[in-house]
mmCIF file of C-alpha atoms and ligand atoms in Angstrom:
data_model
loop_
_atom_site.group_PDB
_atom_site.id
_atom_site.type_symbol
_atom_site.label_atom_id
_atom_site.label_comp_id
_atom_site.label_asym_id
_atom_site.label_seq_id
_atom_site.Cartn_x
_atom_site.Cartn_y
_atom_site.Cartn_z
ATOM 1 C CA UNK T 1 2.722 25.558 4.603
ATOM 2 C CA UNK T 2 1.268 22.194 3.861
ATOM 3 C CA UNK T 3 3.361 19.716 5.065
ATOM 4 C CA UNK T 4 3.026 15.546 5.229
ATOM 5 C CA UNK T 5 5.282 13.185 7.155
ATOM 6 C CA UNK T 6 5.498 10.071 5.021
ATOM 7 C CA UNK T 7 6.441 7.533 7.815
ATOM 8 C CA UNK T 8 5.472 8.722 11.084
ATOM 9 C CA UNK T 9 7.844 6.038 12.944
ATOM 10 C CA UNK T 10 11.090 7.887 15.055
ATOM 11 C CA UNK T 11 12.444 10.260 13.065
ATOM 12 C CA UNK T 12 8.938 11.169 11.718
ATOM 13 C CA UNK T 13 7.642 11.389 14.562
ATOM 14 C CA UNK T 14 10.266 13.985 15.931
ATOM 15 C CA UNK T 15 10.054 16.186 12.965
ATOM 16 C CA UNK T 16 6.350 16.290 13.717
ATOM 17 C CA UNK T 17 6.980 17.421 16.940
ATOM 18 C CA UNK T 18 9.665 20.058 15.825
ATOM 19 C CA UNK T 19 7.040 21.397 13.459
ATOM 20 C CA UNK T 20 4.315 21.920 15.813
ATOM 21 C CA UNK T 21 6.535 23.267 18.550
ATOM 22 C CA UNK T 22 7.859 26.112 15.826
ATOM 23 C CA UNK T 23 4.424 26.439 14.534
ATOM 24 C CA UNK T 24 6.055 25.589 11.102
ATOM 25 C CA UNK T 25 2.802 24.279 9.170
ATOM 26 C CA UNK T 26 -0.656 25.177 8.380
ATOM 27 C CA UNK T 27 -1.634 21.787 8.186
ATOM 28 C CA UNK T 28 -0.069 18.529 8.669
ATOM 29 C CA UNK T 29 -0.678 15.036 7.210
ATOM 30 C CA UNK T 30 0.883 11.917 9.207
ATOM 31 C CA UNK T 31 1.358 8.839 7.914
ATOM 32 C CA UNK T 32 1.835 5.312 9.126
ATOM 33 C CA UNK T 33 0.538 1.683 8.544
ATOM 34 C CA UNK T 34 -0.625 1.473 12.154
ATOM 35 C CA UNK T 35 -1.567 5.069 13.350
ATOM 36 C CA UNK T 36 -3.259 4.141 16.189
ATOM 37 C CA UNK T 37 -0.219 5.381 18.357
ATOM 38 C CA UNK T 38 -0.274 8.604 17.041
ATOM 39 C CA UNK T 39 -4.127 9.371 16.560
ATOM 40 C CA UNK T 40 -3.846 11.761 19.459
ATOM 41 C CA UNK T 41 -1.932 14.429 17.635
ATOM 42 C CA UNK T 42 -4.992 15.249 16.068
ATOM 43 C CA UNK T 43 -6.291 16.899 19.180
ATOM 44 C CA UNK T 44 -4.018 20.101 17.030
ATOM 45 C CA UNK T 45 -6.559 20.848 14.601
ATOM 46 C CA UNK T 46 -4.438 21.322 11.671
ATOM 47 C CA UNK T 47 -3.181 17.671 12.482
ATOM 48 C CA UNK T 48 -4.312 14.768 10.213
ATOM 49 C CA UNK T 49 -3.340 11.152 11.020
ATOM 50 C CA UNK T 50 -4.061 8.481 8.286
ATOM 51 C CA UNK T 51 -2.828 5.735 6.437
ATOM 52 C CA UNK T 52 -3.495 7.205 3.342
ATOM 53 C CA UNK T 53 -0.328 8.121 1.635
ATOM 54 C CA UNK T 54 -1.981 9.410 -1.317
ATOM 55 C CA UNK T 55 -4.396 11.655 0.381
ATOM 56 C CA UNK T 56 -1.750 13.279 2.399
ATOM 57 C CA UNK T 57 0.234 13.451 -0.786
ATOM 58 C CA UNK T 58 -3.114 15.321 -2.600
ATOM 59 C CA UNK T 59 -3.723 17.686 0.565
ATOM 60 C CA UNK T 60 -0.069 18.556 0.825
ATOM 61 C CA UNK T 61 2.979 20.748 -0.874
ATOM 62 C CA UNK T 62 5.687 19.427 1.126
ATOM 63 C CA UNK T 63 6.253 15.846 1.682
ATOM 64 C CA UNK T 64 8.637 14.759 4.070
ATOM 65 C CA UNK T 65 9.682 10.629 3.325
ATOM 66 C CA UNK T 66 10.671 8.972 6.736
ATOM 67 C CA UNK T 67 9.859 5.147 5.799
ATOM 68 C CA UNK T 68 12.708 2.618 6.316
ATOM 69 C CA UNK T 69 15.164 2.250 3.122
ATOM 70 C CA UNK T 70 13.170 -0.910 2.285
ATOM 71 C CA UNK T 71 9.891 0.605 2.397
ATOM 72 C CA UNK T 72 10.687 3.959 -0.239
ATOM 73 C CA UNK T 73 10.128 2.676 -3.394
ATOM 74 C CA UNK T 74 6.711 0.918 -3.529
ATOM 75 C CA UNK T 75 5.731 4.320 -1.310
ATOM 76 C CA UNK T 76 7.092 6.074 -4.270
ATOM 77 C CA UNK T 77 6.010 4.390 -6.979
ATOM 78 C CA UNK T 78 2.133 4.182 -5.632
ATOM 79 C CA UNK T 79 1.797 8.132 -5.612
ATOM 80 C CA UNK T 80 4.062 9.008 -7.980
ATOM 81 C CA UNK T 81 0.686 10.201 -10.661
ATOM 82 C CA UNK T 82 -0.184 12.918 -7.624
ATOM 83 C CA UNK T 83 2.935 14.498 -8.231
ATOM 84 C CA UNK T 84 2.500 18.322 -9.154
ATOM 85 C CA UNK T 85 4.538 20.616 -9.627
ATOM 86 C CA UNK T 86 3.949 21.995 -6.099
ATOM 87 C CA UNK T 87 5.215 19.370 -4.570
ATOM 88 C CA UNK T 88 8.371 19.801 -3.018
ATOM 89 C CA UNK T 89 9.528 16.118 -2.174
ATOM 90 C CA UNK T 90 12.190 16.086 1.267
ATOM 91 C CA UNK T 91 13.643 12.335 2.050
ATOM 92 C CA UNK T 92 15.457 11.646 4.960
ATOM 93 C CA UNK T 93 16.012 7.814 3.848
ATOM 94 C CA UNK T 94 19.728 6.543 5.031
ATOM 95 C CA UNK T 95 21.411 5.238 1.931
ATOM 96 C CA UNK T 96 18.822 6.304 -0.633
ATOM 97 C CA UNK T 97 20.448 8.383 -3.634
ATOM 98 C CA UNK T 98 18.521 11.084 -5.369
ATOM 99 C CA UNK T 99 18.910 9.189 -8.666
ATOM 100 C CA UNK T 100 17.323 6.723 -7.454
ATOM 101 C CA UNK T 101 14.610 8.894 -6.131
ATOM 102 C CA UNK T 102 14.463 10.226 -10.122
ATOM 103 C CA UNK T 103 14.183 7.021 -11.293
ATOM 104 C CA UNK T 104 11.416 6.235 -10.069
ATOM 105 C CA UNK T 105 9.453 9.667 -9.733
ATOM 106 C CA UNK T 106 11.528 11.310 -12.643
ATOM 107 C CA UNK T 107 14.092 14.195 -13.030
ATOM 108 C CA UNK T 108 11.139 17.194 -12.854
ATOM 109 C CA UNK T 109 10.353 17.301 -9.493
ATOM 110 C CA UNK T 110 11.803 18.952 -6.476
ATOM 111 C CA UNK T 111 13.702 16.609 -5.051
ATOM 112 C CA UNK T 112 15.896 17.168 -1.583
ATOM 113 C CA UNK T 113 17.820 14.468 -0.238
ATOM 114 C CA UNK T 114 17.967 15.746 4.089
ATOM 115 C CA UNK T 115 20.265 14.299 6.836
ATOM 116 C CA UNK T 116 18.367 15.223 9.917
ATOM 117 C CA UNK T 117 18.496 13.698 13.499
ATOM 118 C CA UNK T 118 16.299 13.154 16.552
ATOM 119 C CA UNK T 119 16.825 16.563 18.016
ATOM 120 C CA UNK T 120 14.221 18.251 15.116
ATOM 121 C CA UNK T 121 11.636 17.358 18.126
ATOM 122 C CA UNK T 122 13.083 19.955 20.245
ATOM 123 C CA UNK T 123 14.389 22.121 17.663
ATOM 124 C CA UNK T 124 18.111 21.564 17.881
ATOM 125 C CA UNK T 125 19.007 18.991 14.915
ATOM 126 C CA UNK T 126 21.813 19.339 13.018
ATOM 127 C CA UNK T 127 20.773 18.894 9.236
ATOM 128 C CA UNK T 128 22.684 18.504 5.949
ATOM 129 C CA UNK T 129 20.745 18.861 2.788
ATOM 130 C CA UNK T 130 21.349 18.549 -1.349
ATOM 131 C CA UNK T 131 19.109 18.384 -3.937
ATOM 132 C CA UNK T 132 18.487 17.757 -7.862
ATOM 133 C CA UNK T 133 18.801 20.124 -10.595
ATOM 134 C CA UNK T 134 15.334 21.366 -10.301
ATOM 135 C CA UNK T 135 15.287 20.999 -6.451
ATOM 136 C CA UNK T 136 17.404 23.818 -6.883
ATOM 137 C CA UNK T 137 14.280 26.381 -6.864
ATOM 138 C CA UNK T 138 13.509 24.932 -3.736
ATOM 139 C CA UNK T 139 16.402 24.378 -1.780
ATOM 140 C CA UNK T 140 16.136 27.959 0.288
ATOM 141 C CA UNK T 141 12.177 26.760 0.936
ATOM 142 C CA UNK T 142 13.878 22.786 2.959
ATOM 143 C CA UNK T 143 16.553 25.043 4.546
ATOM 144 C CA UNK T 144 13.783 27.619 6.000
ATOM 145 C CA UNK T 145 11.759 24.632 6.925
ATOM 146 C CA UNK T 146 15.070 23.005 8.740
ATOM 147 C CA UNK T 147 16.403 25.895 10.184
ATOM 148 C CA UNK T 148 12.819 26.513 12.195
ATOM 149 C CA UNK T 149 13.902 23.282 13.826
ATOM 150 C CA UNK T 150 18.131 23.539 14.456
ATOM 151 C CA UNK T 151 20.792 24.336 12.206
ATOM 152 C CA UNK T 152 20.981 23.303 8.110
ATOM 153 C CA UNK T 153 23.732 23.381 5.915
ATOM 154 C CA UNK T 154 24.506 22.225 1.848
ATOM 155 C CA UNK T 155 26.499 19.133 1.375
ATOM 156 C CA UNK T 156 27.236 17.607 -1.779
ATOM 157 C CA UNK T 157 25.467 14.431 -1.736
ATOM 158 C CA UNK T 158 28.909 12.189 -2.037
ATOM 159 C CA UNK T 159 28.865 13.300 1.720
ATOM 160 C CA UNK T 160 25.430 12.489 2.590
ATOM 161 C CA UNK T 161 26.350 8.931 3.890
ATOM 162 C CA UNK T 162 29.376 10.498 5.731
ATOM 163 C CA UNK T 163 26.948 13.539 7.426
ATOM 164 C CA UNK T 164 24.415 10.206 8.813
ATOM 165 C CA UNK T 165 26.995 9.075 10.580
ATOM 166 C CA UNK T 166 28.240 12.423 12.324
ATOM 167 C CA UNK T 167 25.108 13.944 12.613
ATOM 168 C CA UNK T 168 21.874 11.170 12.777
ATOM 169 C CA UNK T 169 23.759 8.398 14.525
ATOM 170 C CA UNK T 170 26.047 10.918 16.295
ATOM 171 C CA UNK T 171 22.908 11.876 18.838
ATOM 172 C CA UNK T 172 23.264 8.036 19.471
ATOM 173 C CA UNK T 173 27.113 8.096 20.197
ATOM 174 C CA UNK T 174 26.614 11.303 22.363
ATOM 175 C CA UNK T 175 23.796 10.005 24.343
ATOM 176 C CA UNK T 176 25.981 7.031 25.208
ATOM 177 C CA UNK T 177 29.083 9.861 26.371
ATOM 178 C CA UNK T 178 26.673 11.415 28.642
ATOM 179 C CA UNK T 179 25.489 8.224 29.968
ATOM 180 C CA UNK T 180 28.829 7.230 30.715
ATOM 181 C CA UNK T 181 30.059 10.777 32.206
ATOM 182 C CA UNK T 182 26.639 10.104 34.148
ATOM 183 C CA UNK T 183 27.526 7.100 35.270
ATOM 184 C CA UNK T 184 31.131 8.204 36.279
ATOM 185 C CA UNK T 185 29.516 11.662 38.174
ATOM 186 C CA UNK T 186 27.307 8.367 40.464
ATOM 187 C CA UNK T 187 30.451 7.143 41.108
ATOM 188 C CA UNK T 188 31.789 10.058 42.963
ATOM 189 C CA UNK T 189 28.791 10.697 45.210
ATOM 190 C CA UNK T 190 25.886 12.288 42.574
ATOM 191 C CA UNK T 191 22.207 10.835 42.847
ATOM 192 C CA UNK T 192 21.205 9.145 39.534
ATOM 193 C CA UNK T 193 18.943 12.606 38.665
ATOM 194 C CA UNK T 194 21.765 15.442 39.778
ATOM 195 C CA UNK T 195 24.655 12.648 37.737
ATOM 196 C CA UNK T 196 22.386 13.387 34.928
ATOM 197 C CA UNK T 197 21.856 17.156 35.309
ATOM 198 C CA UNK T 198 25.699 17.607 35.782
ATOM 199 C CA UNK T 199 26.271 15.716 32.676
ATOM 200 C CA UNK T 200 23.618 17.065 30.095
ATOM 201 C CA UNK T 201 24.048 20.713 30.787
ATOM 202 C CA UNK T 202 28.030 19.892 31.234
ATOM 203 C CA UNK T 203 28.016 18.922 27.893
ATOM 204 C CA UNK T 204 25.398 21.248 26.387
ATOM 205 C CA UNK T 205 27.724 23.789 27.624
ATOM 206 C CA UNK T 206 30.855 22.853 25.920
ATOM 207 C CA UNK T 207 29.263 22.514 22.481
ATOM 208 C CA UNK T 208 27.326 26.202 23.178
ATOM 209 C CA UNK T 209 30.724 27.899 24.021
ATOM 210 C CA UNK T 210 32.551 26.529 20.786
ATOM 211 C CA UNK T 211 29.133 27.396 18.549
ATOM 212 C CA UNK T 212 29.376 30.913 20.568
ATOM 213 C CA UNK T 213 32.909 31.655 20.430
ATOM 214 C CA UNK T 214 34.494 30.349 17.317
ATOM 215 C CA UNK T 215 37.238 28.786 19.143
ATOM 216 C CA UNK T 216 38.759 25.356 18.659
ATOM 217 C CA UNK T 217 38.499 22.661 21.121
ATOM 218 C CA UNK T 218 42.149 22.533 22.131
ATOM 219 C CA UNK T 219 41.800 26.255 22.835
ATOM 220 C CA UNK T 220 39.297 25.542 25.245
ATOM 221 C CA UNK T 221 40.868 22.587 26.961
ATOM 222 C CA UNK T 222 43.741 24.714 27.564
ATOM 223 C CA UNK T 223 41.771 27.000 29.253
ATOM 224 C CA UNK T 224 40.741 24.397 31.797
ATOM 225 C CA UNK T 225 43.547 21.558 32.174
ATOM 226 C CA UNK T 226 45.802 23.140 34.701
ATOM 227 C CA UNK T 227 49.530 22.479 35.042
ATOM 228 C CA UNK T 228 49.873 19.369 37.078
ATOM 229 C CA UNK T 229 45.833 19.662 37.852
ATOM 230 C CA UNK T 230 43.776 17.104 38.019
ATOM 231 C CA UNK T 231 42.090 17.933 34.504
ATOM 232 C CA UNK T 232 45.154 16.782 32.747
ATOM 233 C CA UNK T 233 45.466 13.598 34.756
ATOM 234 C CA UNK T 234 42.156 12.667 33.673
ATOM 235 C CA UNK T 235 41.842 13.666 29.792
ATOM 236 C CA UNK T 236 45.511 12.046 29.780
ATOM 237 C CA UNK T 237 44.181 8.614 31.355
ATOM 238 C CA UNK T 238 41.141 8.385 29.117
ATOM 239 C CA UNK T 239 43.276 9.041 25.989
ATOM 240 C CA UNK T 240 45.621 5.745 27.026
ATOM 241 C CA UNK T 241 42.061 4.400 27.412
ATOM 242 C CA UNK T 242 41.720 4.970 23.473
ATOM 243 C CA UNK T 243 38.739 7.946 23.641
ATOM 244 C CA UNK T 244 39.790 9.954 20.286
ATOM 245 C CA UNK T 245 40.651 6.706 18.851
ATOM 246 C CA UNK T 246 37.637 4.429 19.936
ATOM 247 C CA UNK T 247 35.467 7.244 18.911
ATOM 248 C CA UNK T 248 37.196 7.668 15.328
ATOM 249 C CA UNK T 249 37.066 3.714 14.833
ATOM 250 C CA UNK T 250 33.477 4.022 15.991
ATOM 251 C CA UNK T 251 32.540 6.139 13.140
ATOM 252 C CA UNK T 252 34.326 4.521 11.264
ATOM 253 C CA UNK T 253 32.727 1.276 11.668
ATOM 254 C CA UNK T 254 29.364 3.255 10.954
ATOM 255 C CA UNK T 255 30.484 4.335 7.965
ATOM 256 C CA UNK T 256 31.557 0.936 6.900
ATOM 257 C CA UNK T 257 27.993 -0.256 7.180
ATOM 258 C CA UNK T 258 25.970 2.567 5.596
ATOM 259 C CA UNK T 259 27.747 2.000 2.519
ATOM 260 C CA UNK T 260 26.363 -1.477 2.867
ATOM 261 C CA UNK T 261 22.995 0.084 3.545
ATOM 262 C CA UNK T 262 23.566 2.285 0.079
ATOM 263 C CA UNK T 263 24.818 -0.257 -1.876
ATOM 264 C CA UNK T 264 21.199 -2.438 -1.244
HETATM 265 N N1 LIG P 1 15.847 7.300 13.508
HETATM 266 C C1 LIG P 1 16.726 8.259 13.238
HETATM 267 O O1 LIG P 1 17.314 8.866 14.132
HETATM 268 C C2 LIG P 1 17.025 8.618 11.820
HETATM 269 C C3 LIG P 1 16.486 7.913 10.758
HETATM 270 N N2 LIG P 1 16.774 8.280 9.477
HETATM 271 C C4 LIG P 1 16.136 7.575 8.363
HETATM 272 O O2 LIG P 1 14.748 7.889 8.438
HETATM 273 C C5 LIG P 1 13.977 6.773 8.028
HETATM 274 C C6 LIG P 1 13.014 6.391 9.126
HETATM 275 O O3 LIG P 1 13.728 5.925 10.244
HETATM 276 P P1 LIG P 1 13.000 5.617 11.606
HETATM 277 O O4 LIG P 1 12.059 6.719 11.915
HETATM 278 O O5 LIG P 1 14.041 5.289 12.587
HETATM 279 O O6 LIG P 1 12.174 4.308 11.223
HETATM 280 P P2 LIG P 1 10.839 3.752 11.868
HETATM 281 O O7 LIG P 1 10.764 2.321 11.513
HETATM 282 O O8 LIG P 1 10.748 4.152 13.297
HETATM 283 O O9 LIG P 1 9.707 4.563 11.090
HETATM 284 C C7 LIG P 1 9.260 4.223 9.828
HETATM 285 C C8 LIG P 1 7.782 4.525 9.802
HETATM 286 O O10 LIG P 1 7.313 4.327 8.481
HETATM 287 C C9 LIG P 1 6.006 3.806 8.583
HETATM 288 N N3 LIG P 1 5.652 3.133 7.345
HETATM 289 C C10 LIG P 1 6.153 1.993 6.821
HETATM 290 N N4 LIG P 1 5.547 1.693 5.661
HETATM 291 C C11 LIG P 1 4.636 2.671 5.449
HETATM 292 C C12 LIG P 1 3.692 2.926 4.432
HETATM 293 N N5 LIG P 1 3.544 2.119 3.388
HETATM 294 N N6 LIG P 1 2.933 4.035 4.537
HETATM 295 C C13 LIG P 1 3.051 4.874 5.585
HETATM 296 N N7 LIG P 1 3.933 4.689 6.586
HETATM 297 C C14 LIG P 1 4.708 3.595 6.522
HETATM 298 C C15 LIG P 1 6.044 2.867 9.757
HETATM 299 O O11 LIG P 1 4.722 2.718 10.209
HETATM 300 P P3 LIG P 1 4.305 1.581 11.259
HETATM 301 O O12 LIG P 1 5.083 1.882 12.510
HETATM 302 O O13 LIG P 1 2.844 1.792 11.462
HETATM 303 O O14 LIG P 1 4.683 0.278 10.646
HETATM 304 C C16 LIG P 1 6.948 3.616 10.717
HETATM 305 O O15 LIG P 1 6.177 4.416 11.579
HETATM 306 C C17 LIG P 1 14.957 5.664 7.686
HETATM 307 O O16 LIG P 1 15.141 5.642 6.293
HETATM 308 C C18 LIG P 1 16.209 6.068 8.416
HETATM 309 O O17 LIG P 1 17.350 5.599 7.778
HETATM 310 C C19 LIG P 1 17.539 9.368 9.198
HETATM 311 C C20 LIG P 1 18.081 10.101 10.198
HETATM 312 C C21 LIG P 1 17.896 9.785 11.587
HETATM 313 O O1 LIG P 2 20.908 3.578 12.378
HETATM 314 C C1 LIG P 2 20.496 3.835 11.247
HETATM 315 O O2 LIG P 2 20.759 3.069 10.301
HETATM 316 C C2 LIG P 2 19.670 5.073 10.982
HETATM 317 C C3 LIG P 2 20.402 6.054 10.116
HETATM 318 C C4 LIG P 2 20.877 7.132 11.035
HETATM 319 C C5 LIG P 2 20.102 6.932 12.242
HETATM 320 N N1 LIG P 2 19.435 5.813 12.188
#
């Protein structure tokens, strides 16, 4: 598989590394305006780092778009006469509707409009995908390519700007709960390193059991918050504190803005 990275900035970057770590290419083009950063990568053979969108567009059948909203279009519309029918043409821009993508690169092309997040770089991203009409024929091809690197599912694309939230801004709102449980686990007597250890896997381990077993959440908590124990007391105190709700306002609040972000 020929694959380029159109916009090797954070998320590109990160779905570079997924690919390399799953050995999910047989050659790779990354692009940037300033590459210097990433040169190195090219110590993997197959790896080449350029500023040259439309040679990595030329040398390539997949094309992965990472570029900031603002930065798609003229990106589009200078390679848009490489286009071949091999192409298969993935963006992961926030707010950036496949019509719009067909407007400028036209309705007979593969298009796939993906949702993925930071954790492609260690093969654990959660990613929603949709396509066009003729993205269709290719849609099996993204969700092979996504599921090397984490989990994929189909979304309609009216929930595209809903799955950013959850799932590409959701390793943000994590991150910050694990800092905080971290923070809380240095409170009661952990070193900064073991608070951190206690956290991550704490957490890795409640998501793993409900992917494992099937069960719902409150089916688990029940299984842990004995009567009068001091789980209760605490999951009790935090919910006075607001937790479901903050978190639900939170997203909320996200999803408030990315329709901003669509919208321009
Ligand atoms: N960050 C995330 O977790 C997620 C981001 N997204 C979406 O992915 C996209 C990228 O986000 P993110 O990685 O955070 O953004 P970054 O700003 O980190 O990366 C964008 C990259 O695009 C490069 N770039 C800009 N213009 C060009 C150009 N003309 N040719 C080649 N490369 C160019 C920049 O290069 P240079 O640095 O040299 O200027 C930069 O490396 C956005 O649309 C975002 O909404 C989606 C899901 C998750
Ligand atoms: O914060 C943002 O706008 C982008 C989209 C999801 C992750 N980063």
């Amino acid at each position: 598989m020929k694959i380029a990275i159109i916009g090797t900035g954070n998320l590109g970057l990160s779905i570079a590394h997924g690919i390399l770590s799953s050995n999910g290419a047989t050659s790779m083009y990354l692009t940037k305006r300033s590459p210097g950063s990433i040169k190195e990568l090219e110590k993997y053979g197959m790896v080449t780092v350029t500023t040259d969108n439309r040679e990595a567009v030329q040398k390539s059948d997949i094309l992965i778009f990472a570029v900031q909203p603002g930065q798609i279009e003229g990106i589009l519309e200078n390679t848009r006469d490489l286009l071949t029918e091999k192409h298969v043409i993935i963006s992961t821009i926030t707010g950036f509707s496949i019509d719009r993508i067909e407007k400028i690169i036209g309705k007979d092309q593969h298009i796939i409009r993906s949702m993925p997040n930071t954790a492609i770089s260690v093969g654990k991203s959660m990613t929603c995908i949709c396509c066009n009409e003729k993205g269709k024929k290719r849609i099996d091809l993204a969700k092979a390519i996504f599921n090397r690197m984490g989990h994929s599912i189909e979304i309609s694309e009216e929930k595209m700007q809903a799955a950013t939230v959850i799932c590409a801004s959701g390793i943000a709102f994590w991150m910050r709960l694990i800092r905080a449980t971290t923070q809380g686990a240095i409170q009661l007597g952990f070193d900064a390193k073991e608070a951190q250890e206690l956290a991550m896997y704490t957490c890795n381990g409640a998501a793993e059991l409900l992917i494992e077993s099937g069960s719902h959440p409150e089916e688990e908590i029940d299984r842990v918050t004995t009567p009068k124990g001091c789980t209760i007391q605490g999951l009790n105190e935090m919910e006075h504190q607001g937790l479901s709700s903050s978190l639900i306002r939170g997203m909320m609040a996200s999803y408030e803005k990315i329709s901003h972000i669509g919208k321009n």
